[in-house]
Short mmCIF file of C-alpha atoms and ligand atoms in Angstrom, two decimals:
data_model
loop_
_atom_site.label_atom_id
_atom_site.label_comp_id
_atom_site.label_asym_id
_atom_site.label_seq_id
_atom_site.Cartn_x
_atom_site.Cartn_y
_atom_site.Cartn_z
CA MET T 1 -1.88 18.72 -38.48
CA ASN T 2 -2.90 21.45 -36.01
CA ALA T 3 -3.80 24.91 -37.25
CA ALA T 4 -1.45 27.72 -36.23
CA ILE T 5 -2.04 31.48 -36.25
CA THR T 6 0.73 32.74 -38.52
CA VAL T 7 -0.17 36.45 -38.71
CA THR T 8 -2.47 38.95 -37.00
CA ALA T 9 -3.87 42.40 -37.90
CA ARG T 10 -6.47 44.89 -36.70
CA TYR T 11 -8.33 47.99 -37.87
CA LEU T 12 -9.84 50.57 -35.54
CA PRO T 13 -11.55 53.58 -37.12
CA GLU T 14 -10.09 56.99 -36.27
CA GLY T 15 -13.30 58.55 -34.92
CA VAL T 16 -13.39 58.62 -31.12
CA LEU T 17 -16.56 58.67 -29.02
CA SER T 18 -15.53 59.53 -25.47
CA ASN T 19 -17.49 59.34 -22.22
CA GLN T 20 -17.51 63.16 -22.28
CA ASP T 21 -19.17 63.05 -25.72
CA LEU T 22 -21.79 60.67 -24.33
CA GLU T 23 -22.37 62.95 -21.33
CA ARG T 24 -23.49 65.60 -23.82
CA MET T 25 -25.86 63.18 -25.60
CA LEU T 26 -27.37 61.21 -22.70
CA ASP T 27 -28.21 61.26 -19.00
CA THR T 28 -24.95 59.56 -18.00
CA ASN T 29 -21.54 60.48 -16.68
CA ASP T 30 -17.91 59.48 -17.06
CA GLU T 31 -17.64 58.25 -13.47
CA TRP T 32 -20.61 55.86 -13.81
CA ILE T 33 -19.39 54.49 -17.15
CA ARG T 34 -15.81 53.94 -15.98
CA SER T 35 -16.72 52.39 -12.63
CA ARG T 36 -19.42 50.08 -14.06
CA THR T 37 -17.69 49.10 -17.30
CA GLY T 38 -14.05 50.29 -17.37
CA ILE T 39 -14.73 52.03 -20.69
CA SER T 40 -13.35 55.54 -21.38
CA GLU T 41 -13.78 55.75 -25.15
CA ARG T 42 -14.72 53.79 -28.26
CA ARG T 43 -13.93 54.08 -31.95
CA ILE T 44 -16.68 54.87 -34.45
CA LEU T 45 -16.62 54.44 -38.23
CA ARG T 46 -18.22 57.78 -39.02
CA ASP T 47 -18.23 57.64 -42.83
CA PRO T 48 -21.79 56.50 -43.65
CA LYS T 49 -20.58 54.96 -46.92
CA LYS T 50 -18.22 52.58 -45.07
CA ALA T 51 -19.48 49.48 -43.32
CA THR T 52 -18.19 46.25 -41.77
CA SER T 53 -16.72 45.00 -45.07
CA TYR T 54 -14.53 48.11 -45.24
CA MET T 55 -12.94 47.38 -41.85
CA CYS T 56 -12.52 43.71 -42.84
CA GLY T 57 -10.90 44.73 -46.12
CA GLU T 58 -8.35 46.85 -44.23
CA VAL T 59 -7.53 43.88 -41.99
CA ALA T 60 -7.40 41.41 -44.88
CA SER T 61 -4.95 43.54 -46.89
CA GLN T 62 -2.65 43.90 -43.88
CA LEU T 63 -2.77 40.15 -43.21
CA LEU T 64 -1.76 39.27 -46.77
CA GLN T 65 0.99 41.87 -46.82
CA LYS T 66 2.43 40.99 -43.40
CA ARG T 67 2.43 37.26 -44.23
CA GLY T 68 3.69 37.79 -47.79
CA LEU T 69 0.86 35.63 -49.10
CA ALA T 70 -0.25 36.15 -52.71
CA VAL T 71 -3.96 36.91 -52.80
CA GLU T 72 -4.52 34.18 -55.44
CA ASP T 73 -3.28 31.61 -52.92
CA LEU T 74 -5.88 32.44 -50.29
CA GLU T 75 -8.28 29.48 -50.07
CA LEU T 76 -11.05 30.45 -47.64
CA ILE T 77 -12.31 33.62 -45.93
CA ILE T 78 -14.55 33.39 -42.88
CA VAL T 79 -15.98 36.61 -41.44
CA ALA T 80 -17.58 36.58 -38.00
CA THR T 81 -20.04 39.45 -37.68
CA MET T 82 -23.53 40.33 -36.51
CA THR T 83 -23.49 43.65 -38.38
CA PRO T 84 -23.02 42.49 -41.98
CA ASP T 85 -23.17 45.22 -44.64
CA MET T 86 -26.53 43.67 -45.60
CA LEU T 87 -28.37 40.43 -44.88
CA PHE T 88 -26.97 38.98 -48.08
CA PRO T 89 -24.61 38.57 -49.81
CA SER T 90 -22.31 37.65 -46.97
CA THR T 91 -19.73 40.18 -45.81
CA ALA T 92 -17.08 37.54 -46.51
CA CYS T 93 -18.02 37.66 -50.23
CA LEU T 94 -17.69 41.46 -50.16
CA VAL T 95 -14.23 41.11 -48.58
CA GLN T 96 -13.26 38.56 -51.20
CA ASP T 97 -14.15 41.15 -53.83
CA ILE T 98 -12.35 44.02 -52.06
CA ILE T 99 -9.03 42.15 -51.92
CA GLY T 100 -9.53 40.24 -55.19
CA ALA T 101 -9.22 36.77 -53.66
CA LYS T 102 -10.70 35.08 -56.70
CA ASN T 103 -9.68 31.56 -55.72
CA ALA T 104 -11.08 31.70 -52.20
CA TRP T 105 -14.55 30.66 -51.11
CA ALA T 106 -16.12 32.80 -48.44
CA PHE T 107 -18.86 32.75 -45.83
CA ASP T 108 -20.02 34.50 -42.64
CA ILE T 109 -20.59 33.13 -39.16
CA ASN T 110 -22.97 34.88 -36.78
CA ALA T 111 -22.39 34.00 -33.15
CA ALA T 112 -22.37 37.61 -31.88
CA CYS T 113 -19.56 38.19 -29.38
CA SER T 114 -18.45 34.56 -29.68
CA GLY T 115 -18.28 34.84 -33.46
CA PHE T 116 -14.52 34.99 -33.70
CA LEU T 117 -13.97 31.90 -31.55
CA TYR T 118 -16.68 29.98 -33.42
CA ALA T 119 -14.99 30.99 -36.71
CA LEU T 120 -11.51 30.16 -35.42
CA ASN T 121 -12.66 26.71 -34.34
CA THR T 122 -14.46 26.14 -37.65
CA ALA T 123 -11.49 27.34 -39.70
CA SER T 124 -9.03 25.19 -37.82
CA GLN T 125 -10.95 22.05 -38.89
CA PHE T 126 -10.17 22.78 -42.56
CA ILE T 127 -6.45 22.96 -41.77
CA LYS T 128 -6.60 19.91 -39.50
CA ALA T 129 -8.38 17.89 -42.17
CA GLY T 130 -5.62 18.80 -44.62
CA THR T 131 -8.08 20.12 -47.21
CA HIS T 132 -6.89 23.76 -46.96
CA LYS T 133 -3.42 25.27 -46.61
CA ASN T 134 -4.58 28.68 -45.42
CA VAL T 135 -7.78 30.23 -44.08
CA MET T 136 -8.36 33.89 -43.24
CA VAL T 137 -10.56 34.53 -40.21
CA ILE T 138 -11.82 38.04 -39.45
CA GLY T 139 -14.03 39.23 -36.59
CA ALA T 140 -15.62 42.62 -37.22
CA ASP T 141 -18.60 44.69 -36.18
CA LYS T 142 -19.84 48.17 -36.92
CA MET T 143 -21.83 48.27 -33.70
CA SER T 144 -22.60 51.98 -34.15
CA SER T 145 -24.98 50.95 -36.97
CA ILE T 146 -27.32 49.16 -34.53
CA ILE T 147 -26.99 51.31 -31.41
CA ASP T 148 -29.81 53.47 -30.16
CA TYR T 149 -27.91 56.56 -29.02
CA THR T 150 -30.88 57.56 -26.86
CA ASP T 151 -30.57 54.35 -24.78
CA ARG T 152 -27.93 54.93 -22.12
CA SER T 153 -27.83 51.28 -21.08
CA THR T 154 -26.38 50.15 -24.42
CA ALA T 155 -24.99 53.29 -26.10
CA ILE T 156 -22.08 53.47 -23.67
CA LEU T 157 -20.92 49.90 -24.20
CA PHE T 158 -20.16 49.36 -27.85
CA GLY T 159 -17.64 50.49 -30.48
CA ASP T 160 -16.59 49.62 -34.03
CA GLY T 161 -13.53 47.59 -34.97
CA ALA T 162 -12.08 44.54 -36.70
CA GLY T 163 -9.28 42.06 -36.21
CA GLY T 164 -8.11 39.00 -38.06
CA ILE T 165 -5.66 36.17 -38.48
CA ILE T 166 -4.50 33.65 -41.05
CA LEU T 167 -4.42 29.99 -40.06
CA GLU T 168 -1.94 27.57 -41.61
CA ALA T 169 -0.59 24.13 -40.67
CA ALA T 170 1.48 24.25 -37.49
CA GLU T 171 5.19 23.49 -37.67
CA SER T 172 4.83 20.75 -35.07
CA GLU T 173 2.12 18.74 -33.35
CA ASP T 174 2.58 20.42 -29.96
CA CYS T 175 1.64 23.94 -31.05
CA GLY T 176 -1.21 25.78 -32.73
CA VAL T 177 -4.90 25.54 -31.83
CA LEU T 178 -4.72 22.65 -29.38
CA ASP T 179 -8.24 22.58 -27.97
CA ALA T 180 -11.64 24.25 -28.28
CA ARG T 181 -14.94 23.98 -26.42
CA MET T 182 -17.99 25.74 -27.86
CA TYR T 183 -21.43 26.16 -26.28
CA SER T 184 -24.86 27.57 -27.17
CA ASP T 185 -27.98 28.00 -25.04
CA GLY T 186 -30.80 29.60 -27.00
CA ARG T 187 -33.35 28.71 -24.31
CA SER T 188 -31.64 30.90 -21.68
CA GLY T 189 -30.24 33.57 -23.98
CA LYS T 190 -32.61 34.38 -26.79
CA ASP T 191 -34.70 36.96 -24.92
CA HIS T 192 -31.92 38.89 -23.17
CA LEU T 193 -29.65 40.15 -25.94
CA LEU T 194 -31.10 40.60 -29.40
CA MET T 195 -32.15 42.83 -32.28
CA LYS T 196 -35.83 42.22 -32.85
CA GLY T 197 -36.31 43.92 -36.22
CA GLY T 198 -35.01 43.41 -39.73
CA GLY T 199 -35.24 39.63 -39.95
CA SER T 200 -38.04 37.37 -41.23
CA LEU T 201 -39.99 37.68 -37.97
CA ASN T 202 -40.19 41.48 -37.96
CA PRO T 203 -39.23 42.72 -41.43
CA ALA T 204 -38.60 46.44 -41.65
CA THR T 205 -41.76 48.57 -41.61
CA HIS T 206 -42.47 52.11 -40.45
CA ASP T 207 -43.80 50.49 -37.30
CA THR T 208 -40.60 48.54 -36.54
CA VAL T 209 -38.59 51.73 -37.03
CA ASP T 210 -40.93 53.71 -34.76
CA GLN T 211 -40.56 51.03 -32.09
CA HIS T 212 -36.73 51.10 -32.29
CA LEU T 213 -36.66 47.39 -33.18
CA HIS T 214 -33.60 47.79 -35.42
CA TYR T 215 -31.38 48.49 -32.46
CA ILE T 216 -29.65 46.21 -29.99
CA TYR T 217 -31.69 45.30 -26.92
CA GLN T 218 -29.95 43.97 -23.83
CA ASP T 219 -30.99 43.01 -20.31
CA GLY T 220 -27.58 43.91 -18.91
CA ARG T 221 -27.96 42.36 -15.46
CA MET T 222 -29.08 38.96 -16.79
CA VAL T 223 -26.31 38.88 -19.40
CA PHE T 224 -23.70 39.98 -16.87
CA LYS T 225 -24.39 37.06 -14.51
CA SER T 226 -24.32 34.45 -17.28
CA ALA T 227 -21.20 35.97 -18.87
CA VAL T 228 -19.10 35.75 -15.70
CA THR T 229 -20.12 32.17 -14.90
CA SER T 230 -19.88 30.83 -18.44
CA MET T 231 -16.54 32.45 -19.33
CA ALA T 232 -14.97 31.29 -16.07
CA ASP T 233 -16.41 27.77 -16.43
CA VAL T 234 -15.21 27.31 -20.00
CA ALA T 235 -11.78 28.71 -19.15
CA ALA T 236 -11.50 26.29 -16.22
CA GLU T 237 -12.59 23.44 -18.49
CA ILE T 238 -9.94 24.33 -21.09
CA MET T 239 -7.25 24.48 -18.40
CA GLU T 240 -8.31 21.17 -16.83
CA ARG T 241 -8.57 19.29 -20.15
CA ASN T 242 -5.07 20.42 -21.08
CA GLY T 243 -3.41 20.08 -17.68
CA LEU T 244 -2.73 23.83 -17.43
CA THR T 245 -2.30 25.52 -14.06
CA SER T 246 -2.82 29.27 -13.76
CA ASP T 247 0.99 29.63 -13.75
CA ASP T 248 1.16 27.85 -17.12
CA VAL T 249 -1.19 30.36 -18.77
CA SER T 250 0.84 33.11 -20.46
CA TRP T 251 -2.15 35.20 -21.48
CA LEU T 252 -5.88 35.10 -20.84
CA VAL T 253 -7.55 36.81 -23.79
CA PRO T 254 -11.18 37.37 -22.80
CA HIS T 255 -13.97 38.93 -24.83
CA GLN T 256 -13.98 42.65 -24.00
CA ALA T 257 -17.51 43.53 -22.83
CA ASN T 258 -16.97 44.99 -19.39
CA GLN T 259 -13.87 45.27 -17.17
CA ARG T 260 -15.87 43.85 -14.24
CA ILE T 261 -16.66 40.70 -16.25
CA ILE T 262 -13.01 40.37 -17.32
CA SER T 263 -11.73 40.78 -13.74
CA ALA T 264 -14.30 38.40 -12.28
CA THR T 265 -13.39 35.74 -14.87
CA ALA T 266 -9.68 36.12 -14.12
CA GLU T 267 -10.31 35.97 -10.38
CA ARG T 268 -12.33 32.76 -10.66
CA MET T 269 -9.49 31.26 -12.72
CA GLY T 270 -6.84 32.39 -10.22
CA ILE T 271 -4.98 34.24 -12.98
CA ASP T 272 -2.97 37.32 -12.08
CA GLU T 273 -4.33 40.55 -13.65
CA SER T 274 -0.93 41.15 -15.29
CA LYS T 275 -1.62 38.18 -17.60
CA VAL T 276 -5.15 39.28 -18.50
CA ILE T 277 -5.53 41.25 -21.69
CA SER T 278 -7.81 44.27 -21.50
CA ASN T 279 -8.34 47.09 -23.96
CA VAL T 280 -12.05 47.59 -23.28
CA GLY T 281 -11.17 51.01 -21.81
CA ARG T 282 -9.98 52.24 -25.23
CA TYR T 283 -12.37 50.48 -27.62
CA GLY T 284 -15.48 49.38 -25.69
CA ASN T 285 -17.13 46.19 -26.89
CA THR T 286 -16.48 45.62 -30.61
CA THR T 287 -18.38 42.27 -30.46
CA ALA T 288 -16.71 39.81 -32.91
CA GLY T 289 -13.72 42.15 -33.13
CA THR T 290 -12.56 42.06 -29.51
CA ILE T 291 -10.44 38.89 -29.37
CA PRO T 292 -8.57 39.27 -32.69
CA ILE T 293 -7.90 42.96 -31.89
CA CYS T 294 -6.38 41.85 -28.57
CA LEU T 295 -4.30 39.17 -30.32
CA SER T 296 -3.01 41.69 -32.81
CA GLU T 297 -2.02 44.17 -30.07
CA LEU T 298 -0.24 41.39 -28.16
CA ASP T 299 1.54 40.24 -31.30
CA ASP T 300 2.64 43.74 -32.36
CA GLY T 301 3.86 44.38 -28.82
CA GLY T 302 6.19 41.36 -29.10
CA HIS T 303 4.38 39.52 -26.29
CA LEU T 304 3.67 36.29 -28.18
CA ARG T 305 6.65 33.92 -28.16
CA HIS T 306 7.20 30.34 -29.16
CA GLY T 307 5.44 28.20 -26.53
CA SER T 308 3.25 31.01 -25.08
CA ASN T 309 0.01 29.47 -23.75
CA LEU T 310 -3.05 31.50 -24.67
CA VAL T 311 -6.54 30.87 -23.36
CA LEU T 312 -9.19 32.72 -25.40
CA VAL T 313 -12.70 32.94 -23.93
CA SER T 314 -15.90 34.63 -25.07
CA PHE T 315 -19.58 35.05 -24.21
CA GLY T 316 -22.35 36.70 -26.19
CA ALA T 317 -25.84 36.75 -27.64
CA GLY T 318 -27.51 33.43 -28.23
CA TYR T 319 -26.29 32.71 -25.62
CA THR T 320 -23.06 31.56 -27.21
CA TRP T 321 -19.77 31.03 -25.43
CA GLY T 322 -16.54 29.18 -25.85
CA GLY T 323 -12.89 28.74 -25.06
CA VAL T 324 -9.86 28.01 -27.24
CA TYR T 325 -6.37 26.93 -26.18
CA VAL T 326 -3.57 28.12 -28.48
CA LYS T 327 0.13 27.38 -27.99
CA TRP T 328 1.99 30.01 -30.03
CA GLN T 329 4.33 28.53 -32.60
O1 UT7 G 401 -20.84 41.33 -25.18
C1 UT7 G 401 -22.09 40.77 -25.00
C2 UT7 G 401 -22.30 40.50 -23.61
N1 UT7 G 401 -22.70 41.71 -22.93
C3 UT7 G 401 -22.23 41.91 -21.74
O2 UT7 G 401 -21.44 41.14 -21.26
C4 UT7 G 401 -22.78 43.08 -20.95
C5 UT7 G 401 -23.21 42.60 -19.61
N2 UT7 G 401 -23.78 43.62 -18.75
C6 UT7 G 401 -23.09 44.68 -18.26
O3 UT7 G 401 -21.95 44.90 -18.60
C7 UT7 G 401 -23.76 45.54 -17.21
O4 UT7 G 401 -24.93 44.92 -16.78
C8 UT7 G 401 -24.06 46.97 -17.69
C9 UT7 G 401 -22.80 47.77 -17.81
C10 UT7 G 401 -24.84 46.95 -18.99
C11 UT7 G 401 -24.92 47.69 -16.64
O5 UT7 G 401 -24.26 47.71 -15.39
P1 UT7 G 401 -25.02 47.26 -14.06
O6 UT7 G 401 -24.10 47.43 -12.95
O7 UT7 G 401 -25.60 45.89 -14.31
O8 UT7 G 401 -26.13 48.35 -13.97
P2 UT7 G 401 -27.72 48.16 -13.96
O9 UT7 G 401 -28.23 47.83 -15.30
O10 UT7 G 401 -28.05 47.24 -12.82
O11 UT7 G 401 -28.17 49.63 -13.59
C12 UT7 G 401 -27.84 50.22 -12.33
C13 UT7 G 401 -28.36 51.66 -12.33
C14 UT7 G 401 -29.80 51.77 -12.78
O12 UT7 G 401 -30.43 52.76 -12.01
P3 UT7 G 401 -31.38 52.37 -10.77
O13 UT7 G 401 -32.46 51.51 -11.35
O14 UT7 G 401 -30.50 51.63 -9.81
O15 UT7 G 401 -31.84 53.71 -10.28
C15 UT7 G 401 -29.70 52.24 -14.20
O16 UT7 G 401 -30.82 52.97 -14.63
O17 UT7 G 401 -27.62 52.47 -13.23
C16 UT7 G 401 -28.49 53.13 -14.15
N3 UT7 G 401 -27.80 53.25 -15.43
C17 UT7 G 401 -27.00 54.28 -15.75
N4 UT7 G 401 -26.66 55.38 -15.08
C18 UT7 G 401 -25.80 56.24 -15.68
C19 UT7 G 401 -27.84 52.38 -16.48
N5 UT7 G 401 -27.07 52.84 -17.48
C20 UT7 G 401 -26.54 54.02 -17.06
C21 UT7 G 401 -25.67 54.96 -17.64
N6 UT7 G 401 -25.33 56.04 -16.91
N7 UT7 G 401 -25.14 54.78 -18.87
#
């Protein structure tokens, strides 16, 4: 039995950080940010007492309500995040507590920007195997908690947000999550996009704080090149394996890191821009949140119909990347 996405939801905090705000904080300007990234503003969870689990909890409650699923019937919660509330317990356990899903087990997946697709692929195996009737999958990151707002090369890129889905058995064999290809390359990726401090290698000390090691570090140019090639390659692979032409694809839902990466991926796939989902201009890069937020906006807009072919592709730290083919049920 294939796994089908039966409901979607998203949460974006109200606080807005615009390019004009960043102009006042950093040596940057709106024109540079928009032309190099396509980003105009991002959302920031400003309440210091609220973290990733809060955004996940908002998504989880909406999912249950929209689907009409009793919380006691929820069987598994998987949260994809690289900004957990704390190293342990997992954010998924905190979400389980927030919504009172006492019969669910819960765990996190950390694959950075590919986290949601890794979690979606993992979750779909539990449905496929027939061991679970429903699994909640949430991608969420409070990126503002690990951004150095004195570093113009990263501060402009990221925002906070969360999105999620529930997976259940598909009504028929020809719809649902039909294919997935996942990749990792730690050799090429580990030095170009990372947070050096806070783990077992560099536990927090005054020194690690002074050296800004608890913030995201990225070699943008290196990551850019790998992101374009890998997202386009995995999308092409998904299309070829499933006999899809660019005309057959209803929607390309790419990870939202940079409009130039999104456009280059679509161009290499020969997919018309009108079928490429982009909201990076409004939210920036919400890491594990980008793809489920896009799905939720598509769904709420009435753009997902029975038989719609969706190709989801991502690329992020690790490196990690992947593609998933979903036929909407
Ligand atoms: O989601 C995880 C995956 N991450 C990504 O996919 C991100 C991939 N990388 C990127 O999106 C782009 O590389 C960036 C947007 C981060 C940077 O764009 P770029 O076109 O690669 O710029 P660059 O790093 O090559 O910098 C070009 C110039 C530099 O000045 P010089 O050396 O040419 O004088 C930078 O110092 O732009 C300068 N610069 C800025 N100027 C104004 C860098 N950041 C800024 C800024 N405002 N915010």
